[in-house]
Amino acid sequence: MPGVEGFIYPNELELQWSVLIVLYPFITGLVAGAFILASLERVFNVQAVKPTYRLALLTALAFLLVAPLPLQLHLGHPERSLEMYLTPHTQSAMAMFGFVYLWYLMVVLVLEIWLDYRRDIVLKWRASTGFARLLYGAMALWSDNISESALKLDDRLGRALTVIGIPSAFLLHGYVGFIFGSIKANPWWSTPLMPIVFLFSAIVSGIACILLLYFVTCWLRRVPVDMPCVDTIAKYLYYAFLVDFSLEMLDLIHRLYEADESFRALDFMVKTRLFTSQIVLQIILGTLVPLVLLGLSQLVTFREKTRRALYVLAGSLTLMGIFAMRWNVVIGGQLFSKSFLGYTTYKMEFATREGLLPAIVLMILPFVILGVLIRLLPPWGHGEGDRGTHAQG
Amino acid sequence: MKPRASDYVHLVRMAGLFAVGITAFLVLRWLMVPADFGELGHYRTGAVPDNMARPIVYAGQAVCVECHADVAELRARGKHVRVACESCHGALAAHASNPDGQKPVRPDPRRTCISCHSANISKPKSFPQVVPEEHAPEGSCAACHAVHNPKIS
C-alpha cells in the first residue's frame, strides 16, 4: 500500500489530526509568548521593551481570537461548541479549555488592553465625529474621566491583571501541552515534560513573533528601530530559548536513556519520516542556528545593521523551528503504529476543509485582525512617554 | 492623589458589563439546557425513551431466514456463514413487515464486495483480499463468485 510501511492498524492508516491541529498549539503559543513579553514591561519593569508592550498585547488578542478556529474547522459544527459552556464536562481537559480561553480573552487580555488604552480611547472619542465617535464612546463606556487619579487607578488594576495574566498565560499554553502529554497510549506525546516544553517553546515563539512584528511595523512606518528595545528582546529570546532547548534535550536524553519498548519505532521514525522536519528544520535550522546567532550577538558587539539582520534571521528561523516542533509533535505522533511495527504517511490536502489553503488563510487572519486593531488602537508613541505622567485630559 | 468616587465610574460600568454578560449566560443556560440533563449521567434522561421510541430499521437475521431459508442454507455452506444478511443488503425491517410492497435495493455486486475484500495491510493475511484493479479491473464480482457462497462458481 503506498505510503505505508510494515504493519499498522486500520484506524492508523489515515491521520485524524491534520495541519489545522498543528496550527492550534502554534497560534496559542504565540498568544502566550506575546503576553509574557508584554508582562516583562508591566510587571518586571523592563523599560527597554516598552515600545513593544502594546503591540504585544494587540498581537496576543489578534491571535487569541483566531486560536479556536482551527479546532472549529477540524471538528465541524461550530454551533455545537457553545454546548461546551452550557453543559461542561468537568473531567474533560478539552472541555475545560473553553473556560480557560474565555477567562484569558475577557478577563486578562480585553480588560488589560482596555485599561491601558482608556486614555487614548477617551481622547479619540472627544476628537472624532460620526460613527467613530459612537464607537470610541462605547469603548470608553461613555465615561470620559481621565484624571490623574482615575488613570492611576487603571494602572494599578492593569498591573494586578498582568500578575494574574502570567499564570493564566502559563495555564493557557501549559494546557495545550497537557492535552498531548496526557495521552498515555501515545509514547511520542505521553510525558509530563510536555506542558513545560510547550510552555517554553510558546514563550520563545511569542517573543520571536513580536520581535519580527516590531521590525516590520517600524519598516512600514518608516521609523528607526529602537535598538536597546530589540537588543533586550533578543536577549530574552536567547535566555528563553536556552531553557526551552535544555528542556527538549532533557526530554530527548531521557527517552534515549529509558529506551522503552517504543524507542526503536520512534528512533526509526525520527531518522526517516521526520528527518527533514525534526532534525533539519526543528533542531538544526530552527534551534541551533538561531541559538548560535543570538549567542553571538550577546558575546560580540556587532554594528547596528548587522544586529538587525541577525535578529530578523534568528527570529524567522525560531518561528520556523517552533512551527516544525508543533508539526513533529502533532503529525509525528500519528505516523507510527501503536503496534510499533509500521508507519504511515501524512498526505496534506489543499483546498479542502482541513487542507493547506484553510491553514494559510487561518495564519493570515490574525495579521488582518491585528491590522484592524492597530488602526483602531494605534500602539505607537507609547514607548516615548512615561506611563506615570499621563497628561490631564 | 487619593481617588474620588467619580474615578471609579468607568470601572463600575465595566463590572456591570461583565455582570450583564454572566447573567445573560446563566439565563441562556437555564433556557437551553433541558431540566433532566445530568440526572443519570452527562446526557439528557429523556434521550433514552426518545431513542427507544424510534422505529426499528433492522429486522435481524432470524426474520430473514423465515422466508429465505434456501439462501441461508446456501450461505451456511460457504465462508460467508457468519456474515449477516443486513451487512450487505442494508436495513430490512420495512421489507420484513411488508415483503411485497417494500422491496430492498439489490447490493452493487462490485462495490459491496470491495468494501470488505479490498487489500489492506492492516487486515489479517488469512482474510481473502485482492487489489480490485489488478484482480478484475471491471465488471461484477458475481460474474465469477456466487455471492452467498463465494467460491468460484
Coordinates of C-alpha atoms in Angstrom, one line a residue:
Chain A
M1 CA 0.0 0.0 0.0
P2 CA 1.5 3.4 -1.0
G3 CA 2.8 5.4 1.9
V4 CA 2.5 2.5 4.4
E5 CA 5.4 0.5 5.7
G6 CA 5.2 -2.6 7.9
F7 CA 2.1 -3.3 9.9
I8 CA -0.4 -0.7 11.0
Y9 CA -3.9 -1.0 12.5
P10 CA -6.8 0.1 10.2
N11 CA -7.6 3.3 12.1
E12 CA -4.0 4.4 11.9
L13 CA -3.8 4.5 8.1
E14 CA -5.2 8.0 7.7
L15 CA -4.2 10.8 10.1
Q16 CA -7.1 12.1 12.2
W17 CA -5.3 15.3 13.3
S18 CA -4.4 17.4 10.3
V19 CA -2.3 20.5 9.8
L20 CA -5.1 22.5 11.5
I21 CA -4.2 20.8 14.8
V22 CA -0.6 21.8 14.1
L23 CA -1.7 25.4 13.8
Y24 CA -3.7 25.3 17.1
P25 CA -0.8 25.0 19.5
F26 CA 1.3 27.2 17.3
I27 CA -1.2 30.0 17.5
T28 CA -2.0 29.7 21.2
G29 CA 1.8 29.6 21.8
L30 CA 2.2 32.9 20.0
V31 CA -0.6 34.3 22.3
A32 CA 1.0 33.1 25.5
G33 CA 4.5 34.2 24.4
A34 CA 3.4 37.7 23.3
F35 CA 1.7 38.2 26.6
I36 CA 4.7 37.1 28.6
L37 CA 6.8 39.6 26.7
A38 CA 4.2 42.3 27.4
S39 CA 4.3 41.4 31.1
L40 CA 8.1 42.0 31.2
E41 CA 7.5 45.7 30.9
R42 CA 4.4 45.8 33.1
V43 CA 5.3 43.6 36.0
F44 CA 9.0 43.2 35.9
N45 CA 9.5 46.8 34.8
V46 CA 11.9 46.1 31.9
Q47 CA 11.6 49.6 30.4
A48 CA 13.6 48.8 27.3
V49 CA 10.9 46.6 25.8
K50 CA 8.2 49.4 26.3
P51 CA 7.9 50.2 22.6
T52 CA 6.6 46.7 22.0
Y53 CA 4.3 46.5 25.0
R54 CA 1.1 47.5 23.3
L55 CA 2.0 45.8 20.1
A56 CA 2.5 42.5 22.1
L57 CA -0.9 42.9 23.8
L58 CA -2.8 43.6 20.5
T59 CA -0.9 40.7 18.8
A60 CA -1.9 38.4 21.6
L61 CA -5.5 39.4 21.2
A62 CA -5.5 39.0 17.4
F63 CA -4.0 35.5 17.7
L64 CA -6.2 34.5 20.6
L65 CA -9.4 35.4 18.5
V66 CA -8.2 33.0 15.8
A67 CA -6.9 30.3 18.2
P68 CA -10.1 28.2 18.4
L69 CA -10.9 28.5 14.6
P70 CA -8.6 25.6 13.6
L71 CA -10.4 23.4 16.1
Q72 CA -13.8 24.6 14.9
L73 CA -12.8 23.9 11.3
H74 CA -11.4 20.5 12.2
L75 CA -14.4 19.3 14.2
G76 CA -17.1 20.9 12.1
H77 CA -20.5 22.0 13.5
P78 CA -19.1 25.1 15.2
E79 CA -22.6 25.8 16.7
R80 CA -22.1 22.9 19.0
S81 CA -19.1 24.4 20.6
L82 CA -21.5 26.5 22.7
E83 CA -22.5 23.3 24.4
M84 CA -19.1 23.1 26.0
Y85 CA -20.1 26.2 28.0
L86 CA -23.7 25.2 28.6
T87 CA -23.1 21.6 29.8
P88 CA -19.4 21.4 30.6
H89 CA -17.9 18.0 31.3
T90 CA -15.6 18.7 34.2
Q91 CA -13.5 15.6 33.6
S92 CA -12.6 16.6 30.0
A93 CA -9.4 18.7 29.6
M94 CA -10.6 19.7 26.2
A95 CA -14.0 21.0 27.6
M96 CA -12.2 22.9 30.3
F97 CA -10.2 24.7 27.7
G98 CA -13.3 26.7 26.8
F99 CA -13.3 28.3 30.2
V100 CA -9.5 28.9 30.2
Y101 CA -9.9 30.5 26.8
L102 CA -12.8 32.7 27.9
W103 CA -11.1 33.8 31.1
Y104 CA -7.9 34.7 29.2
L105 CA -9.7 36.5 26.5
M106 CA -12.1 38.6 28.6
V107 CA -10.5 39.0 32.0
V108 CA -6.9 39.1 31.0
L109 CA -6.5 40.5 27.5
V110 CA -9.5 42.6 26.7
L111 CA -9.6 44.1 30.2
E112 CA -5.9 44.9 30.2
I113 CA -6.0 46.4 26.8
W114 CA -9.0 48.5 27.7
L115 CA -7.4 49.8 30.9
D116 CA -4.1 50.6 29.1
Y117 CA -5.8 52.3 26.2
R118 CA -8.6 54.0 28.1
R119 CA -6.9 57.4 28.0
D120 CA -6.3 57.1 24.2
I121 CA -9.9 55.9 23.7
V122 CA -11.3 58.9 25.6
L123 CA -9.1 61.3 23.7
K124 CA -10.2 59.8 20.4
W125 CA -13.8 59.9 21.5
R126 CA -13.5 63.6 22.1
A127 CA -11.8 64.3 18.9
S128 CA -13.8 62.1 16.5
T129 CA -17.2 62.5 14.9
G130 CA -19.9 60.3 13.4
F131 CA -19.6 56.5 13.7
A132 CA -16.0 56.7 15.1
R133 CA -17.3 58.9 17.9
L134 CA -20.0 56.4 18.7
L135 CA -17.5 53.5 18.6
Y136 CA -14.9 55.2 20.8
G137 CA -17.7 56.4 23.1
A138 CA -18.9 52.8 23.5
M139 CA -15.4 51.6 24.1
A140 CA -14.9 54.2 26.8
L141 CA -18.3 53.1 28.3
W142 CA -19.3 56.7 28.0
S143 CA -17.1 57.7 30.8
D144 CA -14.6 60.4 30.0
N145 CA -12.8 60.6 33.3
I146 CA -9.1 60.5 32.5
S147 CA -8.0 62.5 35.6
E148 CA -4.6 61.6 37.0
S149 CA -6.2 59.7 39.9
A150 CA -8.5 57.7 37.6
L151 CA -5.6 56.7 35.4
K152 CA -3.5 55.8 38.4
L153 CA -6.4 53.5 39.4
D154 CA -6.4 52.0 35.9
D155 CA -2.7 51.4 36.1
R156 CA -2.8 49.7 39.5
L157 CA -5.7 47.4 38.2
G158 CA -3.8 46.8 35.0
R159 CA -0.7 45.7 36.9
A160 CA -2.8 43.4 39.0
L161 CA -4.4 41.9 35.9
T162 CA -0.9 41.3 34.4
V163 CA 0.1 39.5 37.5
I164 CA -3.0 37.3 37.2
G165 CA -2.3 37.1 33.4
I166 CA 1.1 35.5 33.7
P167 CA -0.2 32.3 35.4
S168 CA -3.2 32.4 33.1
A169 CA -0.9 32.5 30.0
F170 CA 1.0 29.6 31.5
L171 CA -2.3 27.8 32.1
L172 CA -3.4 28.5 28.5
H173 CA -0.4 27.1 26.9
G174 CA 0.6 24.6 29.5
Y175 CA -2.9 23.1 29.0
V176 CA -2.2 22.6 25.3
G177 CA 0.9 20.6 26.2
F178 CA -1.1 18.8 28.9
I179 CA -3.6 17.5 26.4
F180 CA -0.8 15.9 24.4
G181 CA 1.2 14.9 27.4
S182 CA -1.8 13.0 29.0
I183 CA -2.5 10.8 26.0
K184 CA -0.9 7.7 27.6
A185 CA -1.4 5.4 24.6
N186 CA 1.0 7.5 22.5
P187 CA 4.6 7.3 23.7
W188 CA 5.6 10.2 21.4
W189 CA 3.3 12.5 23.4
S190 CA 2.9 10.9 26.8
T191 CA 5.5 12.7 29.0
P192 CA 4.9 15.0 32.0
L193 CA 7.5 17.3 30.4
M194 CA 5.2 18.1 27.5
P195 CA 3.3 21.0 29.2
I196 CA 6.6 22.6 30.3
V197 CA 8.2 22.1 26.9
F198 CA 5.1 23.5 25.2
L199 CA 5.1 26.5 27.5
F200 CA 8.7 27.5 27.0
S201 CA 8.5 27.0 23.2
A202 CA 5.4 29.2 23.4
I203 CA 7.3 31.9 25.1
V204 CA 10.1 31.6 22.6
S205 CA 7.8 31.8 19.6
G206 CA 5.8 34.7 21.0
I207 CA 9.0 36.7 21.7
A208 CA 10.3 35.9 18.2
C209 CA 7.0 36.9 16.7
I210 CA 6.8 40.3 18.4
L211 CA 10.5 40.9 17.5
L212 CA 9.7 40.4 13.9
L213 CA 6.4 42.3 14.0
Y214 CA 8.2 45.2 15.6
F215 CA 10.8 45.2 12.8
V216 CA 8.0 45.0 10.2
T217 CA 5.9 47.8 11.7
C218 CA 9.0 50.1 12.0
W219 CA 9.8 49.5 8.4
L220 CA 6.2 50.1 7.3
R221 CA 6.0 53.3 9.4
R222 CA 9.5 54.4 8.1
V223 CA 10.7 55.0 11.7
P224 CA 14.0 53.9 13.1
V225 CA 14.2 50.7 15.1
D226 CA 14.7 51.3 18.8
M227 CA 18.0 49.3 19.2
P228 CA 18.0 49.0 23.0
C229 CA 14.5 47.6 22.7
V230 CA 15.3 44.9 20.1
D231 CA 18.6 44.1 21.9
T232 CA 16.7 43.4 25.1
I233 CA 14.1 41.4 23.3
A234 CA 16.8 39.4 21.6
K235 CA 18.5 38.8 25.0
Y236 CA 15.2 37.5 26.5
L237 CA 14.6 35.4 23.4
Y238 CA 18.1 33.9 23.8
Y239 CA 17.5 33.1 27.5
A240 CA 14.0 31.6 26.9
F241 CA 15.4 29.6 24.0
L242 CA 18.2 28.2 26.1
V243 CA 15.7 27.0 28.7
D244 CA 13.4 25.6 26.0
F245 CA 16.3 23.8 24.3
S246 CA 17.6 22.4 27.6
L247 CA 14.1 21.0 28.4
E248 CA 13.8 19.5 24.9
M249 CA 17.2 17.9 25.2
L250 CA 16.3 16.6 28.7
D251 CA 13.3 15.0 27.2
L252 CA 15.3 13.5 24.3
I253 CA 18.1 12.2 26.6
H254 CA 15.6 10.8 29.0
R255 CA 13.9 8.9 26.1
L256 CA 17.3 7.7 24.9
Y257 CA 18.3 6.5 28.3
E258 CA 15.0 5.0 29.2
A259 CA 14.7 3.3 25.8
D260 CA 11.3 1.8 26.5
E261 CA 9.5 -0.6 24.1
S262 CA 8.5 2.3 21.8
F263 CA 12.1 3.6 21.4
R264 CA 13.1 1.7 18.3
A265 CA 10.0 2.6 16.4
L266 CA 10.3 6.3 17.4
D267 CA 14.0 6.3 16.7
F268 CA 13.4 4.9 13.2
M269 CA 10.7 7.5 12.6
V270 CA 12.9 10.4 13.5
K271 CA 15.7 9.1 11.3
T272 CA 13.4 8.6 8.3
R273 CA 10.0 10.2 8.0
L274 CA 10.6 13.1 10.4
F275 CA 14.3 13.6 9.5
T276 CA 13.7 16.8 7.5
S277 CA 11.1 18.3 9.8
Q278 CA 12.7 17.3 13.1
I279 CA 16.5 17.1 12.6
V280 CA 17.0 19.6 9.8
L281 CA 14.2 22.2 10.3
Q282 CA 13.5 22.0 14.0
I283 CA 16.8 21.1 15.7
I284 CA 19.5 22.4 13.3
L285 CA 17.9 25.4 11.4
G286 CA 15.1 26.2 13.9
T287 CA 17.1 25.8 17.2
L288 CA 20.8 25.5 16.9
V289 CA 21.4 28.2 14.3
P290 CA 19.2 30.9 16.0
L291 CA 20.8 30.0 19.3
V292 CA 24.3 30.5 17.8
L293 CA 23.2 33.7 16.2
L294 CA 21.6 35.1 19.4
G295 CA 24.5 33.8 21.5
L296 CA 27.0 35.6 19.2
S297 CA 25.0 38.8 19.5
Q298 CA 25.4 38.5 23.3
L299 CA 29.1 38.0 23.1
V300 CA 30.2 40.2 20.2
T301 CA 29.2 43.8 19.7
F302 CA 28.1 43.9 16.1
R303 CA 27.2 47.1 14.2
E304 CA 23.5 48.0 14.4
K305 CA 22.8 47.0 10.8
T306 CA 24.4 43.6 11.4
R307 CA 22.5 43.1 14.7
R308 CA 19.2 44.0 13.0
A309 CA 19.8 41.4 10.2
L310 CA 20.9 38.9 12.8
Y311 CA 17.8 39.3 14.8
V312 CA 15.5 39.1 11.8
L313 CA 17.2 36.0 10.7
A314 CA 17.2 34.4 14.2
G315 CA 13.6 35.4 14.8
S316 CA 12.4 33.9 11.5
L317 CA 14.3 30.7 12.0
T318 CA 13.0 30.5 15.5
L319 CA 9.4 30.8 14.3
M320 CA 10.0 28.2 11.6
G321 CA 11.7 25.9 14.2
I322 CA 8.7 26.2 16.7
F323 CA 6.2 25.5 13.9
A324 CA 8.3 22.5 12.9
M325 CA 8.2 21.4 16.6
R326 CA 4.4 21.6 16.6
W327 CA 4.3 19.7 13.3
N328 CA 6.6 17.0 14.6
V329 CA 4.6 16.6 17.8
V330 CA 1.1 16.5 16.2
I331 CA 1.9 14.8 12.9
G332 CA 4.8 12.7 14.1
G333 CA 2.7 11.3 16.9
Q334 CA 0.3 9.8 14.3
L335 CA 2.8 8.5 11.8
F336 CA 3.8 5.3 13.7
S337 CA 1.6 2.4 14.6
K338 CA 0.8 1.7 18.2
S339 CA 2.0 -1.8 17.4
F340 CA 5.4 -0.2 16.9
L341 CA 5.7 -2.3 13.7
G342 CA 4.7 0.1 11.0
Y343 CA 4.4 3.7 9.7
T344 CA 2.0 5.7 7.7
T345 CA 2.3 8.9 5.8
Y346 CA 0.6 12.3 6.1
K347 CA -0.8 13.4 2.8
M348 CA -1.8 17.0 3.2
E349 CA -4.8 18.1 1.1
F350 CA -5.1 21.5 -0.5
A351 CA -8.4 23.2 -1.0
T352 CA -10.4 21.1 1.5
R353 CA -11.8 21.9 5.0
E354 CA -8.6 20.6 6.6
G355 CA -6.2 21.4 3.8
L356 CA -3.3 23.7 3.2
L357 CA -5.4 26.5 1.9
P358 CA -7.6 27.0 5.1
A359 CA -4.4 26.7 7.1
I360 CA -2.8 29.5 5.1
V361 CA -6.0 31.6 5.5
L362 CA -6.0 30.9 9.3
M363 CA -2.4 32.1 9.5
I364 CA -3.1 35.3 7.6
L365 CA -6.3 36.1 9.6
P366 CA -4.6 37.1 12.8
F367 CA -2.5 39.6 10.9
V368 CA -5.6 41.1 9.3
I369 CA -7.3 41.3 12.8
L370 CA -4.0 42.9 14.1
G371 CA -4.2 45.4 11.3
V372 CA -7.7 46.4 12.3
L373 CA -6.8 46.6 15.9
I374 CA -3.7 48.7 15.2
R375 CA -5.9 51.1 13.1
L376 CA -8.5 51.3 15.9
L377 CA -6.0 51.5 18.8
P378 CA -2.6 52.6 17.5
P379 CA 0.1 51.2 19.8
W380 CA 2.8 53.8 18.7
G381 CA 4.2 56.6 20.7
H382 CA 3.7 54.6 23.9
G383 CA 7.4 53.9 24.4
E384 CA 8.4 57.6 24.3
G385 CA 6.0 58.7 27.0
D386 CA 6.0 57.6 30.6
R387 CA 3.0 55.7 32.0
G388 CA 3.1 57.7 35.2
T389 CA 2.9 61.1 33.6
H390 CA -0.3 60.9 31.6
A391 CA -1.4 64.3 30.7
Q392 CA -4.7 65.5 32.1
G393 CA -7.4 65.0 29.5
Chain B
M1 CA -3.6 61.6 44.9
K2 CA -6.5 59.7 46.6
P3 CA -9.1 58.5 44.1
R4 CA -12.5 60.1 44.3
A5 CA -15.8 58.2 43.8
S6 CA -16.1 59.6 40.2
D7 CA -12.8 57.9 39.4
Y8 CA -14.5 54.5 39.8
V9 CA -17.4 55.2 37.4
H10 CA -15.8 53.5 34.3
L11 CA -14.7 50.5 36.4
V12 CA -18.2 50.1 37.9
R13 CA -19.6 50.3 34.3
M14 CA -17.1 47.6 33.2
A15 CA -18.0 45.4 36.2
G16 CA -21.7 46.0 35.3
L17 CA -21.0 44.9 31.7
F18 CA -19.4 41.7 33.0
A19 CA -22.3 41.1 35.3
V20 CA -24.7 41.5 32.4
G21 CA -22.7 39.1 30.3
I22 CA -22.6 36.5 33.1
T23 CA -26.3 36.9 33.8
A24 CA -27.1 36.6 30.0
F25 CA -25.0 33.4 30.0
L26 CA -26.8 32.0 33.0
V27 CA -30.3 32.8 31.5
L28 CA -29.2 31.2 28.2
R29 CA -28.0 28.2 30.1
W30 CA -31.3 28.0 32.0
L31 CA -33.3 28.3 28.8
M32 CA -31.2 25.9 26.7
V33 CA -30.2 23.1 29.0
P34 CA -33.0 20.5 29.4
A35 CA -34.2 20.2 33.0
D36 CA -33.4 16.4 33.1
F37 CA -29.8 16.9 31.9
G38 CA -27.3 15.2 34.2
E39 CA -29.8 13.1 36.2
L40 CA -28.3 9.8 35.1
G41 CA -25.0 10.9 33.6
H42 CA -23.7 13.5 31.2
Y43 CA -26.8 13.4 29.0
R44 CA -30.5 14.1 28.9
T45 CA -32.5 11.5 30.7
G46 CA -35.3 11.9 28.1
A47 CA -32.9 10.8 25.4
V48 CA -33.3 7.2 26.5
P49 CA -37.2 6.9 25.9
D50 CA -36.7 9.2 22.8
N51 CA -34.3 6.6 21.3
M52 CA -36.5 3.7 22.3
A53 CA -39.4 5.3 20.5
R54 CA -37.6 5.5 17.2
P55 CA -38.7 2.9 14.6
I56 CA -36.6 -0.2 14.3
V57 CA -34.9 -0.4 10.9
Y58 CA -33.0 -3.7 11.2
A59 CA -35.1 -6.9 11.1
G60 CA -32.5 -9.3 12.3
Q61 CA -31.1 -12.5 10.9
A62 CA -33.8 -14.8 12.2
V63 CA -36.6 -12.8 10.4
C64 CA -34.8 -13.0 7.0
V65 CA -34.3 -16.8 7.4
E66 CA -38.0 -17.4 7.9
C67 CA -38.7 -16.6 4.3
H68 CA -35.3 -17.1 2.7
A69 CA -34.2 -20.4 4.1
D70 CA -32.8 -21.5 0.8
V71 CA -30.3 -18.6 0.7
A72 CA -29.5 -19.1 4.4
E73 CA -28.7 -22.8 3.7
L74 CA -26.5 -21.9 0.7
R75 CA -24.6 -19.3 2.8
A76 CA -24.2 -21.8 5.6
R77 CA -22.1 -24.0 3.4
G78 CA -19.6 -21.3 2.5
K79 CA -17.3 -18.8 4.0
H80 CA -19.9 -16.1 4.4
V81 CA -21.6 -18.2 7.1
R82 CA -21.1 -15.5 9.7
V83 CA -21.9 -12.5 7.5
A84 CA -25.4 -11.3 8.5
C85 CA -27.9 -10.6 5.7
E86 CA -28.2 -7.0 6.5
S87 CA -24.4 -6.4 6.4
C88 CA -24.7 -6.4 2.6
H89 CA -28.4 -5.8 2.0
G90 CA -28.9 -3.0 4.5
A91 CA -31.7 -2.4 7.0
L92 CA -34.6 -4.7 6.1
A93 CA -37.3 -4.2 8.8
A94 CA -39.5 -2.3 6.3
H95 CA -39.2 -5.2 3.9
A96 CA -39.9 -7.8 6.6
S97 CA -43.1 -6.1 7.6
N98 CA -44.3 -5.6 4.0
P99 CA -42.4 -8.1 1.8
D100 CA -44.2 -7.3 -1.4
G101 CA -44.7 -3.6 -1.0
Q102 CA -41.1 -2.8 0.2
K103 CA -38.5 -4.4 -2.0
P104 CA -34.9 -4.0 -0.8
V105 CA -32.4 -2.5 -3.1
R106 CA -30.1 -5.1 -4.6
P107 CA -26.5 -4.5 -3.4
D108 CA -24.0 -3.4 -6.1
P109 CA -22.1 -6.7 -6.7
R110 CA -18.8 -4.9 -7.1
R111 CA -18.7 -2.1 -4.5
T112 CA -20.2 -4.2 -1.8
C113 CA -17.6 -6.9 -2.2
I114 CA -14.7 -4.4 -2.4
S115 CA -15.7 -2.7 0.8
C116 CA -14.5 -5.8 2.7
H117 CA -12.2 -7.6 0.3
S118 CA -10.0 -4.7 -0.9
A119 CA -6.4 -5.3 0.1
N120 CA -5.3 -3.5 3.2
I121 CA -2.1 -4.1 5.1
S122 CA -4.0 -3.9 8.4
K123 CA -6.1 -6.9 7.6
P124 CA -5.0 -10.4 8.7
K125 CA -3.1 -12.3 6.0
S126 CA -5.6 -15.2 6.1
F127 CA -8.5 -12.9 5.1
P128 CA -9.3 -13.1 1.4
Q129 CA -8.3 -9.8 -0.1
V130 CA -7.5 -8.5 -3.6
V131 CA -6.3 -5.4 -5.3
P132 CA -9.5 -4.9 -7.4
E133 CA -7.8 -3.0 -10.2
E134 CA -5.5 -6.0 -10.7
H135 CA -7.8 -8.8 -9.8
A136 CA -10.7 -7.7 -12.0
P137 CA -10.4 -4.2 -13.4
E138 CA -14.1 -4.0 -14.2
G139 CA -17.4 -5.9 -14.1
S140 CA -19.4 -7.6 -11.4
C141 CA -17.7 -9.9 -8.8
A142 CA -20.8 -12.0 -9.2
A143 CA -19.7 -12.9 -12.7
C144 CA -17.3 -15.4 -11.2
H145 CA -18.2 -15.7 -7.5
A146 CA -21.6 -16.8 -6.0
V147 CA -22.1 -14.0 -3.6
H148 CA -23.8 -16.1 -0.9
N149 CA -21.2 -18.8 -1.1
P150 CA -18.3 -17.1 -2.6
K151 CA -16.3 -19.9 -4.1
I152 CA -15.6 -19.6 -7.9
S153 CA -18.9 -20.7 -9.5

